[in-house]
Amino acid sequence: MKSVTPTLPPLIAAKVLDQLRERIRYLHYSRRTEEAYVHWVKRFVRFHGVRHPREMGQPEVEAFLSWLGNDLNLAASTHKQALSALLFLYAKVLCVQLPWMNDIGRPHTKRRLPVVLSKDEVSRLLNSLESEHCLFGQLLYGTGSRITEGLQLRVKGLDFEHQAIVVRNGKGGKDRIVMLPQSLVSGLRDQLARARVLWSADHAAARAGVFMPDALDRKYPRAGSSWSWFWGFPQATHSTDPRSGEVRRHHLHDQAFQRAFKHAAHGAGITQPATPHTMCHSFAANCARPA
C-alpha cells in the first residue's frame, strides 16, 4: 500500500485503537461514532488473527465484509457502518492510499416505510410509561425531536417565555428551534425542579460539572457547574466519563428509556415494531392529518 502525505497532525498514541480514538476526537466525531468505529476495527483485527491492519488490505477487508454479510446476515446499514469504520482507519489513521476503495461493493439499503402510530396508539403508549419516562416520551412526540436531542436538552434550552425549545447539535450537527406545546409546560417546570435538587447536591459536593461540548470547559471552566448548562433529564446516579475519567452527572441513559418504551409499547398492545424514533415520525404524520 502506498503512503500518502498526511494532511492531519501526527498521532501521539502508539496503539492502533488509541490512534483511532485520537483521530476521531480530533475530527470532532460523536461519541457514538467513536464507539462504533472502535468496535468494528476490533472485530476486523480479531477476525484476521490479530494482525496489524497495516499488514492487510483489500482482500482482508472484503473477506471480513463478506463474513458480516453472508455468515452473520447483518443489515445493510450495519454493513455500511463497518465499511465506513475500516475506510476511516486506513485513510485517516494509517494514512495509506486506498486504490481499491471504489472497487469494494457497497450493500444496497432497502427503503422501508417508517412505523407511524395513530393518535390513539400514541396516547395508550404514553399512558403506559411512568413518571419521568412518560414526560420524556411526551416531549419527543410533542416536539418531533429525536431521542438524542431530547436526552441532550439543557436547562438553558427551555424557553418558557417564548414557548420554544432550542435543539443543539441535532441531525447533521445543526441547531434549530421547535415549538414548546403548552401542555408540556407544567410537566417540564416540575422536571426542572427535580433536576435542580440533583444539581444542588452536586454543587454542594463539589462534583465535576456536566459534560461540555467542543472543549467549552477549557474556555469557560465554571460553565459546566452552572445551572443553565445542567441536563433537563439528568440521571439519578453518577457515572464515569469514558474520555476524561471524571465522575459526573450524565443525562438520562438512552437504553433505560428504550427499555421502558419497549415495555410500554407491549403493555399498550402495539404490535408494530415501535421505537422512540417512531414518535418523531408519528408527530409528523399526525400533525399533517386533518382533525
PDB file of C-alpha atoms in Angstrom:
ATOM      1  CA  MET A   1       0.000   0.000   0.000  1.00  0.00           C
ATOM      2  CA  LYS A   2       1.299   3.420  -0.977  1.00  0.00           C
ATOM      3  CA  SER A   3       1.686   6.016   1.728  1.00  0.00           C
ATOM      4  CA  VAL A   4       0.133   9.429   1.225  1.00  0.00           C
ATOM      5  CA  THR A   5       1.207  12.801   2.530  1.00  0.00           C
ATOM      6  CA  PRO A   6      -0.788  13.263   5.721  1.00  0.00           C
ATOM      7  CA  THR A   7      -2.887  16.406   5.924  1.00  0.00           C
ATOM      8  CA  LEU A   8      -3.658  15.733   9.563  1.00  0.00           C
ATOM      9  CA  PRO A   9      -1.359  16.291  12.558  1.00  0.00           C
ATOM     10  CA  PRO A  10       0.837  13.350  13.583  1.00  0.00           C
ATOM     11  CA  LEU A  11      -0.648  10.924  16.065  1.00  0.00           C
ATOM     12  CA  ILE A  12       0.656  10.725  19.618  1.00  0.00           C
ATOM     13  CA  ALA A  13      -0.754   7.346  20.671  1.00  0.00           C
ATOM     14  CA  ALA A  14       1.232   4.175  19.944  1.00  0.00           C
ATOM     15  CA  LYS A  15      -1.502   1.533  19.683  1.00  0.00           C
ATOM     16  CA  VAL A  16      -3.809   1.457  16.677  1.00  0.00           C
ATOM     17  CA  LEU A  17      -7.068   1.593  18.644  1.00  0.00           C
ATOM     18  CA  ASP A  18      -5.802   4.530  20.683  1.00  0.00           C
ATOM     19  CA  GLN A  19      -4.753   6.211  17.439  1.00  0.00           C
ATOM     20  CA  LEU A  20      -8.240   5.599  16.075  1.00  0.00           C
ATOM     21  CA  ARG A  21      -9.810   7.259  19.116  1.00  0.00           C
ATOM     22  CA  GLU A  22      -7.346  10.152  18.934  1.00  0.00           C
ATOM     23  CA  ARG A  23      -8.149  10.872  15.292  1.00  0.00           C
ATOM     24  CA  ILE A  24     -11.908  10.591  15.806  1.00  0.00           C
ATOM     25  CA  ARG A  25     -11.777  13.094  18.641  1.00  0.00           C
ATOM     26  CA  TYR A  26      -9.562  15.458  16.683  1.00  0.00           C
ATOM     27  CA  LEU A  27     -12.123  15.474  13.869  1.00  0.00           C
ATOM     28  CA  HIS A  28     -14.976  16.014  16.373  1.00  0.00           C
ATOM     29  CA  TYR A  29     -16.909  12.866  15.544  1.00  0.00           C
ATOM     30  CA  SER A  30     -19.606  11.918  18.033  1.00  0.00           C
ATOM     31  CA  ARG A  31     -19.007   9.576  20.938  1.00  0.00           C
ATOM     32  CA  ARG A  32     -21.371   7.047  19.390  1.00  0.00           C
ATOM     33  CA  THR A  33     -19.386   7.078  16.160  1.00  0.00           C
ATOM     34  CA  GLU A  34     -16.219   6.518  18.168  1.00  0.00           C
ATOM     35  CA  GLU A  35     -17.729   3.543  19.965  1.00  0.00           C
ATOM     36  CA  ALA A  36     -18.989   2.038  16.692  1.00  0.00           C
ATOM     37  CA  TYR A  37     -15.716   2.502  14.789  1.00  0.00           C
ATOM     38  CA  VAL A  38     -13.620   1.066  17.618  1.00  0.00           C
ATOM     39  CA  HIS A  39     -15.974  -1.918  17.801  1.00  0.00           C
ATOM     40  CA  TRP A  40     -15.667  -2.730  14.079  1.00  0.00           C
ATOM     41  CA  VAL A  41     -11.909  -2.277  13.926  1.00  0.00           C
ATOM     42  CA  LYS A  42     -11.543  -4.620  16.906  1.00  0.00           C
ATOM     43  CA  ARG A  43     -13.667  -7.254  15.146  1.00  0.00           C
ATOM     44  CA  PHE A  44     -11.723  -6.795  11.921  1.00  0.00           C
ATOM     45  CA  VAL A  45      -8.379  -7.323  13.665  1.00  0.00           C
ATOM     46  CA  ARG A  46      -9.620 -10.343  15.611  1.00  0.00           C
ATOM     47  CA  PHE A  47     -11.200 -11.878  12.512  1.00  0.00           C
ATOM     48  CA  HIS A  48      -7.768 -11.953  10.877  1.00  0.00           C
ATOM     49  CA  GLY A  49      -5.904 -13.423  13.826  1.00  0.00           C
ATOM     50  CA  VAL A  50      -4.874 -10.157  15.498  1.00  0.00           C
ATOM     51  CA  ARG A  51      -2.799  -8.992  12.536  1.00  0.00           C
ATOM     52  CA  HIS A  52      -1.973  -5.297  12.332  1.00  0.00           C
ATOM     53  CA  PRO A  53      -4.249  -3.501   9.829  1.00  0.00           C
ATOM     54  CA  ARG A  54      -1.212  -2.037   8.061  1.00  0.00           C
ATOM     55  CA  GLU A  55      -0.293  -5.584   7.013  1.00  0.00           C
ATOM     56  CA  MET A  56      -3.705  -6.083   5.412  1.00  0.00           C
ATOM     57  CA  GLY A  57      -5.576  -4.557   2.503  1.00  0.00           C
ATOM     58  CA  GLN A  58      -8.399  -5.139   0.039  1.00  0.00           C
ATOM     59  CA  PRO A  59      -8.576  -8.987   0.275  1.00  0.00           C
ATOM     60  CA  GLU A  60      -8.777  -8.901   4.060  1.00  0.00           C
ATOM     61  CA  VAL A  61     -11.337  -6.083   4.116  1.00  0.00           C
ATOM     62  CA  GLU A  62     -13.521  -7.858   1.529  1.00  0.00           C
ATOM     63  CA  ALA A  63     -13.235 -11.170   3.394  1.00  0.00           C
ATOM     64  CA  PHE A  64     -14.348  -9.522   6.633  1.00  0.00           C
ATOM     65  CA  LEU A  65     -17.263  -7.705   4.988  1.00  0.00           C
ATOM     66  CA  SER A  66     -18.345 -10.901   3.202  1.00  0.00           C
ATOM     67  CA  TRP A  67     -18.359 -12.693   6.548  1.00  0.00           C
ATOM     68  CA  LEU A  68     -20.545  -9.977   8.058  1.00  0.00           C
ATOM     69  CA  GLY A  69     -23.000 -10.075   5.172  1.00  0.00           C
ATOM     70  CA  ASN A  70     -23.094 -13.767   4.291  1.00  0.00           C
ATOM     71  CA  ASP A  71     -22.416 -15.579   7.557  1.00  0.00           C
ATOM     72  CA  LEU A  72     -23.824 -13.132  10.106  1.00  0.00           C
ATOM     73  CA  ASN A  73     -26.511 -11.798   7.741  1.00  0.00           C
ATOM     74  CA  LEU A  74     -26.210  -8.272   9.118  1.00  0.00           C
ATOM     75  CA  ALA A  75     -28.455  -5.480   7.903  1.00  0.00           C
ATOM     76  CA  ALA A  76     -27.179  -3.301   5.065  1.00  0.00           C
ATOM     77  CA  SER A  77     -26.940  -0.258   7.358  1.00  0.00           C
ATOM     78  CA  THR A  78     -24.749  -2.173   9.828  1.00  0.00           C
ATOM     79  CA  HIS A  79     -22.644  -3.470   6.954  1.00  0.00           C
ATOM     80  CA  LYS A  80     -22.096   0.086   5.726  1.00  0.00           C
ATOM     81  CA  GLN A  81     -21.102   1.232   9.201  1.00  0.00           C
ATOM     82  CA  ALA A  82     -18.421  -1.470   9.406  1.00  0.00           C
ATOM     83  CA  LEU A  83     -17.095  -0.468   5.974  1.00  0.00           C
ATOM     84  CA  SER A  84     -17.022   3.205   6.983  1.00  0.00           C
ATOM     85  CA  ALA A  85     -15.020   2.326  10.102  1.00  0.00           C
ATOM     86  CA  LEU A  86     -12.400   0.461   8.079  1.00  0.00           C
ATOM     87  CA  LEU A  87     -12.119   3.167   5.425  1.00  0.00           C
ATOM     88  CA  PHE A  88     -11.678   5.759   8.185  1.00  0.00           C
ATOM     89  CA  LEU A  89      -8.966   3.605   9.767  1.00  0.00           C
ATOM     90  CA  TYR A  90      -6.938   3.335   6.580  1.00  0.00           C
ATOM     91  CA  ALA A  91      -7.454   6.857   5.253  1.00  0.00           C
ATOM     92  CA  LYS A  92      -7.393   8.942   8.444  1.00  0.00           C
ATOM     93  CA  VAL A  93      -5.374   6.883  10.923  1.00  0.00           C
ATOM     94  CA  LEU A  94      -2.887   4.803   8.929  1.00  0.00           C
ATOM     95  CA  CYS A  95      -2.738   7.448   6.170  1.00  0.00           C
ATOM     96  CA  VAL A  96      -2.362   4.942   3.357  1.00  0.00           C
ATOM     97  CA  GLN A  97      -3.721   5.258  -0.142  1.00  0.00           C
ATOM     98  CA  LEU A  98      -6.642   3.007  -0.988  1.00  0.00           C
ATOM     99  CA  PRO A  99      -6.696   2.495  -4.771  1.00  0.00           C
ATOM    100  CA  TRP A 100      -9.135  -0.355  -4.230  1.00  0.00           C
ATOM    101  CA  MET A 101     -11.605   1.681  -2.177  1.00  0.00           C
ATOM    102  CA  ASN A 102     -14.002   2.268  -5.071  1.00  0.00           C
ATOM    103  CA  ASP A 103     -13.876  -1.401  -6.040  1.00  0.00           C
ATOM    104  CA  ILE A 104     -15.415  -2.639  -2.808  1.00  0.00           C
ATOM    105  CA  GLY A 105     -19.082  -3.368  -3.228  1.00  0.00           C
ATOM    106  CA  ARG A 106     -21.456  -1.322  -1.094  1.00  0.00           C
ATOM    107  CA  PRO A 107     -24.603  -3.030   0.205  1.00  0.00           C
ATOM    108  CA  HIS A 108     -27.861  -1.549  -1.053  1.00  0.00           C
ATOM    109  CA  THR A 109     -30.183  -0.353   1.674  1.00  0.00           C
ATOM    110  CA  LYS A 110     -33.813  -1.117   1.013  1.00  0.00           C
ATOM    111  CA  ARG A 111     -36.108   1.813   1.564  1.00  0.00           C
ATOM    112  CA  ARG A 112     -38.787   0.959   4.081  1.00  0.00           C
ATOM    113  CA  LEU A 113     -41.809   2.891   5.205  1.00  0.00           C
ATOM    114  CA  PRO A 114     -41.371   4.237   8.755  1.00  0.00           C
ATOM    115  CA  VAL A 115     -43.592   2.949  11.532  1.00  0.00           C
ATOM    116  CA  VAL A 116     -46.288   5.522  12.338  1.00  0.00           C
ATOM    117  CA  LEU A 117     -48.643   5.270  15.301  1.00  0.00           C
ATOM    118  CA  SER A 118     -52.131   6.720  15.393  1.00  0.00           C
ATOM    119  CA  LYS A 119     -53.060   9.336  17.975  1.00  0.00           C
ATOM    120  CA  ASP A 120     -54.881   6.680  19.972  1.00  0.00           C
ATOM    121  CA  GLU A 121     -51.862   4.355  19.924  1.00  0.00           C
ATOM    122  CA  VAL A 122     -49.553   7.188  20.983  1.00  0.00           C
ATOM    123  CA  SER A 123     -51.903   8.039  23.841  1.00  0.00           C
ATOM    124  CA  ARG A 124     -52.008   4.424  25.037  1.00  0.00           C
ATOM    125  CA  LEU A 125     -48.249   4.098  24.832  1.00  0.00           C
ATOM    126  CA  LEU A 126     -47.577   7.316  26.743  1.00  0.00           C
ATOM    127  CA  ASN A 127     -50.054   6.308  29.427  1.00  0.00           C
ATOM    128  CA  SER A 128     -48.095   3.064  29.840  1.00  0.00           C
ATOM    129  CA  LEU A 129     -44.873   4.962  30.558  1.00  0.00           C
ATOM    130  CA  GLU A 130     -44.172   6.035  34.120  1.00  0.00           C
ATOM    131  CA  SER A 131     -43.230   9.423  35.626  1.00  0.00           C
ATOM    132  CA  GLU A 132     -40.064  10.864  34.053  1.00  0.00           C
ATOM    133  CA  HIS A 133     -40.167   8.462  31.109  1.00  0.00           C
ATOM    134  CA  CYS A 134     -43.740   9.496  30.347  1.00  0.00           C
ATOM    135  CA  LEU A 135     -42.792  13.176  30.257  1.00  0.00           C
ATOM    136  CA  PHE A 136     -39.786  12.417  28.071  1.00  0.00           C
ATOM    137  CA  GLY A 137     -41.988  10.461  25.656  1.00  0.00           C
ATOM    138  CA  GLN A 138     -44.430  13.376  25.556  1.00  0.00           C
ATOM    139  CA  LEU A 139     -41.511  15.687  24.773  1.00  0.00           C
ATOM    140  CA  LEU A 140     -40.404  13.561  21.817  1.00  0.00           C
ATOM    141  CA  TYR A 141     -43.918  13.345  20.410  1.00  0.00           C
ATOM    142  CA  GLY A 142     -44.943  16.915  21.180  1.00  0.00           C
ATOM    143  CA  THR A 143     -41.875  18.457  19.535  1.00  0.00           C
ATOM    144  CA  GLY A 144     -40.953  15.849  16.923  1.00  0.00           C
ATOM    145  CA  SER A 145     -37.486  15.555  18.467  1.00  0.00           C
ATOM    146  CA  ARG A 146     -35.126  12.609  18.167  1.00  0.00           C
ATOM    147  CA  ILE A 147     -34.145  10.704  21.286  1.00  0.00           C
ATOM    148  CA  THR A 148     -30.591  12.096  21.409  1.00  0.00           C
ATOM    149  CA  GLU A 149     -31.906  15.638  21.009  1.00  0.00           C
ATOM    150  CA  GLY A 150     -34.224  15.164  23.973  1.00  0.00           C
ATOM    151  CA  LEU A 151     -31.583  13.497  26.122  1.00  0.00           C
ATOM    152  CA  GLN A 152     -29.091  16.310  25.496  1.00  0.00           C
ATOM    153  CA  LEU A 153     -31.578  19.042  26.357  1.00  0.00           C
ATOM    154  CA  ARG A 154     -30.038  21.596  28.731  1.00  0.00           C
ATOM    155  CA  VAL A 155     -31.886  23.864  31.157  1.00  0.00           C
ATOM    156  CA  LYS A 156     -30.994  26.899  29.052  1.00  0.00           C
ATOM    157  CA  GLY A 157     -32.581  25.239  26.023  1.00  0.00           C
ATOM    158  CA  LEU A 158     -36.058  25.587  27.536  1.00  0.00           C
ATOM    159  CA  ASP A 159     -37.551  28.993  26.776  1.00  0.00           C
ATOM    160  CA  PHE A 160     -40.875  29.107  28.611  1.00  0.00           C
ATOM    161  CA  GLU A 161     -41.412  32.787  27.901  1.00  0.00           C
ATOM    162  CA  HIS A 162     -41.405  32.280  24.137  1.00  0.00           C
ATOM    163  CA  GLN A 163     -42.739  28.708  24.329  1.00  0.00           C
ATOM    164  CA  ALA A 164     -39.777  27.320  22.435  1.00  0.00           C
ATOM    165  CA  ILE A 165     -37.048  24.718  22.816  1.00  0.00           C
ATOM    166  CA  VAL A 166     -33.582  25.232  21.387  1.00  0.00           C
ATOM    167  CA  VAL A 167     -32.281  21.949  19.980  1.00  0.00           C
ATOM    168  CA  ARG A 168     -28.499  21.937  19.863  1.00  0.00           C
ATOM    169  CA  ASN A 169     -26.401  19.729  17.596  1.00  0.00           C
ATOM    170  CA  GLY A 170     -29.380  17.986  16.018  1.00  0.00           C
ATOM    171  CA  LYS A 171     -29.307  15.902  12.848  1.00  0.00           C
ATOM    172  CA  GLY A 172     -26.413  16.974  10.666  1.00  0.00           C
ATOM    173  CA  GLY A 173     -24.886  18.856  13.613  1.00  0.00           C
ATOM    174  CA  LYS A 174     -27.366  21.700  13.140  1.00  0.00           C
ATOM    175  CA  ASP A 175     -29.219  23.768  15.739  1.00  0.00           C
ATOM    176  CA  ARG A 176     -32.903  24.571  15.428  1.00  0.00           C
ATOM    177  CA  ILE A 177     -35.834  25.902  17.422  1.00  0.00           C
ATOM    178  CA  VAL A 178     -39.014  23.896  17.943  1.00  0.00           C
ATOM    179  CA  MET A 179     -42.309  24.930  19.452  1.00  0.00           C
ATOM    180  CA  LEU A 180     -42.910  24.037  23.094  1.00  0.00           C
ATOM    181  CA  PRO A 181     -46.500  22.774  23.460  1.00  0.00           C
ATOM    182  CA  GLN A 182     -48.419  24.448  26.254  1.00  0.00           C
ATOM    183  CA  SER A 183     -49.456  21.006  27.528  1.00  0.00           C
ATOM    184  CA  LEU A 184     -45.810  20.236  28.409  1.00  0.00           C
ATOM    185  CA  VAL A 185     -45.026  23.460  30.286  1.00  0.00           C
ATOM    186  CA  SER A 186     -46.247  22.359  33.699  1.00  0.00           C
ATOM    187  CA  GLY A 187     -44.583  18.952  33.499  1.00  0.00           C
ATOM    188  CA  LEU A 188     -41.282  20.413  32.328  1.00  0.00           C
ATOM    189  CA  ARG A 189     -41.300  23.011  35.117  1.00  0.00           C
ATOM    190  CA  ASP A 190     -41.761  20.197  37.630  1.00  0.00           C
ATOM    191  CA  GLN A 191     -38.983  18.234  35.919  1.00  0.00           C
ATOM    192  CA  LEU A 192     -36.611  21.176  36.245  1.00  0.00           C
ATOM    193  CA  ALA A 193     -37.476  21.459  39.928  1.00  0.00           C
ATOM    194  CA  ARG A 194     -36.454  17.802  40.394  1.00  0.00           C
ATOM    195  CA  ALA A 195     -33.324  18.338  38.323  1.00  0.00           C
ATOM    196  CA  ARG A 196     -32.355  21.358  40.428  1.00  0.00           C
ATOM    197  CA  VAL A 197     -32.340  19.182  43.541  1.00  0.00           C
ATOM    198  CA  LEU A 198     -29.703  16.956  41.914  1.00  0.00           C
ATOM    199  CA  TRP A 199     -27.756  19.961  40.648  1.00  0.00           C
ATOM    200  CA  SER A 200     -27.729  21.494  44.141  1.00  0.00           C
ATOM    201  CA  ALA A 201     -26.467  18.227  45.640  1.00  0.00           C
ATOM    202  CA  ASP A 202     -23.670  18.033  43.059  1.00  0.00           C
ATOM    203  CA  HIS A 203     -22.793  21.678  43.642  1.00  0.00           C
ATOM    204  CA  ALA A 204     -22.632  21.188  47.411  1.00  0.00           C
ATOM    205  CA  ALA A 205     -20.445  18.089  46.991  1.00  0.00           C
ATOM    206  CA  ALA A 206     -18.120  19.939  44.575  1.00  0.00           C
ATOM    207  CA  ARG A 207     -18.740  17.340  41.893  1.00  0.00           C
ATOM    208  CA  ALA A 208     -17.356  17.777  38.398  1.00  0.00           C
ATOM    209  CA  GLY A 209     -19.786  19.673  36.218  1.00  0.00           C
ATOM    210  CA  VAL A 210     -21.730  18.129  33.366  1.00  0.00           C
ATOM    211  CA  PHE A 211     -20.100  17.317  30.043  1.00  0.00           C
ATOM    212  CA  MET A 212     -19.455  20.368  27.887  1.00  0.00           C
ATOM    213  CA  PRO A 213     -19.290  20.171  24.093  1.00  0.00           C
ATOM    214  CA  ASP A 214     -16.417  21.373  21.910  1.00  0.00           C
ATOM    215  CA  ALA A 215     -13.978  21.831  24.810  1.00  0.00           C
ATOM    216  CA  LEU A 216     -16.046  24.685  26.251  1.00  0.00           C
ATOM    217  CA  ASP A 217     -14.996  23.517  29.703  1.00  0.00           C
ATOM    218  CA  ARG A 218     -11.492  24.841  28.969  1.00  0.00           C
ATOM    219  CA  LYS A 219     -12.756  28.150  27.640  1.00  0.00           C
ATOM    220  CA  TYR A 220     -15.356  28.563  30.389  1.00  0.00           C
ATOM    221  CA  PRO A 221     -14.128  26.385  33.310  1.00  0.00           C
ATOM    222  CA  ARG A 222     -17.115  27.119  35.555  1.00  0.00           C
ATOM    223  CA  ALA A 223     -19.861  26.785  32.957  1.00  0.00           C
ATOM    224  CA  GLY A 224     -20.179  23.002  33.372  1.00  0.00           C
ATOM    225  CA  SER A 225     -21.142  23.503  37.011  1.00  0.00           C
ATOM    226  CA  SER A 226     -23.728  26.192  36.282  1.00  0.00           C
ATOM    227  CA  TRP A 227     -27.467  25.606  36.459  1.00  0.00           C
ATOM    228  CA  SER A 228     -28.100  26.809  32.911  1.00  0.00           C
ATOM    229  CA  TRP A 229     -25.896  24.048  31.441  1.00  0.00           C
ATOM    230  CA  PHE A 230     -27.378  21.278  33.611  1.00  0.00           C
ATOM    231  CA  TRP A 231     -29.328  18.458  31.972  1.00  0.00           C
ATOM    232  CA  GLY A 232     -33.081  18.741  31.625  1.00  0.00           C
ATOM    233  CA  PHE A 233     -33.343  14.985  32.244  1.00  0.00           C
ATOM    234  CA  PRO A 234     -30.382  14.028  34.467  1.00  0.00           C
ATOM    235  CA  GLN A 235     -29.603  10.548  35.722  1.00  0.00           C
ATOM    236  CA  ALA A 236     -30.289   9.839  39.369  1.00  0.00           C
ATOM    237  CA  THR A 237     -26.790   8.391  39.811  1.00  0.00           C
ATOM    238  CA  HIS A 238     -23.308   9.468  38.789  1.00  0.00           C
ATOM    239  CA  SER A 239     -21.168   7.811  36.139  1.00  0.00           C
ATOM    240  CA  THR A 240     -17.574   7.923  34.954  1.00  0.00           C
ATOM    241  CA  ASP A 241     -16.863   9.887  31.807  1.00  0.00           C
ATOM    242  CA  PRO A 242     -15.131   7.358  29.486  1.00  0.00           C
ATOM    243  CA  ARG A 243     -12.915  10.054  27.957  1.00  0.00           C
ATOM    244  CA  SER A 244     -11.856  12.186  30.913  1.00  0.00           C
ATOM    245  CA  GLY A 245     -12.325   9.699  33.760  1.00  0.00           C
ATOM    246  CA  GLU A 246     -14.291  12.338  35.701  1.00  0.00           C
ATOM    247  CA  VAL A 247     -17.167  11.155  37.874  1.00  0.00           C
ATOM    248  CA  ARG A 248     -20.034  13.411  36.892  1.00  0.00           C
ATOM    249  CA  ARG A 249     -23.796  13.583  36.347  1.00  0.00           C
ATOM    250  CA  HIS A 250     -24.848  12.298  32.935  1.00  0.00           C
ATOM    251  CA  HIS A 251     -28.189  12.762  31.247  1.00  0.00           C
ATOM    252  CA  LEU A 252     -30.871  10.067  31.254  1.00  0.00           C
ATOM    253  CA  HIS A 253     -29.425   6.948  29.641  1.00  0.00           C
ATOM    254  CA  ASP A 254     -30.827   6.186  26.213  1.00  0.00           C
ATOM    255  CA  GLN A 255     -31.006   2.448  26.865  1.00  0.00           C
ATOM    256  CA  ALA A 256     -33.023   2.998  30.042  1.00  0.00           C
ATOM    257  CA  PHE A 257     -35.664   4.915  28.083  1.00  0.00           C
ATOM    258  CA  GLN A 258     -35.583   2.463  25.188  1.00  0.00           C
ATOM    259  CA  ARG A 259     -36.270  -0.430  27.557  1.00  0.00           C
ATOM    260  CA  ALA A 260     -39.111   1.476  29.207  1.00  0.00           C
ATOM    261  CA  PHE A 261     -40.500   2.402  25.786  1.00  0.00           C
ATOM    262  CA  LYS A 262     -40.425  -1.193  24.559  1.00  0.00           C
ATOM    263  CA  HIS A 263     -42.160  -2.414  27.720  1.00  0.00           C
ATOM    264  CA  ALA A 264     -44.799   0.328  27.418  1.00  0.00           C
ATOM    265  CA  ALA A 265     -45.466  -0.473  23.755  1.00  0.00           C
ATOM    266  CA  HIS A 266     -46.046  -4.106  24.677  1.00  0.00           C
ATOM    267  CA  GLY A 267     -48.316  -3.103  27.553  1.00  0.00           C
ATOM    268  CA  ALA A 268     -50.289  -0.804  25.246  1.00  0.00           C
ATOM    269  CA  GLY A 269     -50.948  -3.692  22.850  1.00  0.00           C
ATOM    270  CA  ILE A 270     -48.960  -2.144  19.982  1.00  0.00           C
ATOM    271  CA  THR A 271     -47.851  -4.865  17.589  1.00  0.00           C
ATOM    272  CA  GLN A 272     -45.822  -2.664  15.239  1.00  0.00           C
ATOM    273  CA  PRO A 273     -42.039  -2.508  15.860  1.00  0.00           C
ATOM    274  CA  ALA A 274     -42.197   0.916  17.519  1.00  0.00           C
ATOM    275  CA  THR A 275     -39.050   2.634  18.816  1.00  0.00           C
ATOM    276  CA  PRO A 276     -38.519   6.085  20.369  1.00  0.00           C
ATOM    277  CA  HIS A 277     -37.820   7.419  16.872  1.00  0.00           C
ATOM    278  CA  THR A 278     -41.334   6.308  15.932  1.00  0.00           C
ATOM    279  CA  MET A 279     -42.598   9.254  17.991  1.00  0.00           C
ATOM    280  CA  CYS A 280     -40.839  11.629  15.604  1.00  0.00           C
ATOM    281  CA  HIS A 281     -42.495  10.028  12.562  1.00  0.00           C
ATOM    282  CA  SER A 282     -45.864   9.892  14.328  1.00  0.00           C
ATOM    283  CA  PHE A 283     -45.621  13.575  15.233  1.00  0.00           C
ATOM    284  CA  ALA A 284     -45.037  14.497  11.572  1.00  0.00           C
ATOM    285  CA  ALA A 285     -47.817  12.229  10.276  1.00  0.00           C
ATOM    286  CA  ASN A 286     -50.455  13.103  12.875  1.00  0.00           C
ATOM    287  CA  CYS A 287     -49.833  16.838  12.613  1.00  0.00           C
ATOM    288  CA  ALA A 288     -50.294  16.628   8.838  1.00  0.00           C
ATOM    289  CA  ARG A 289     -53.611  14.806   9.119  1.00  0.00           C
ATOM    290  CA  PRO A 290     -56.791  16.860   9.310  1.00  0.00           C
ATOM    291  CA  ALA A 291     -58.541  16.800  12.659  1.00  0.00           C
TER     292      ALA A 291
END
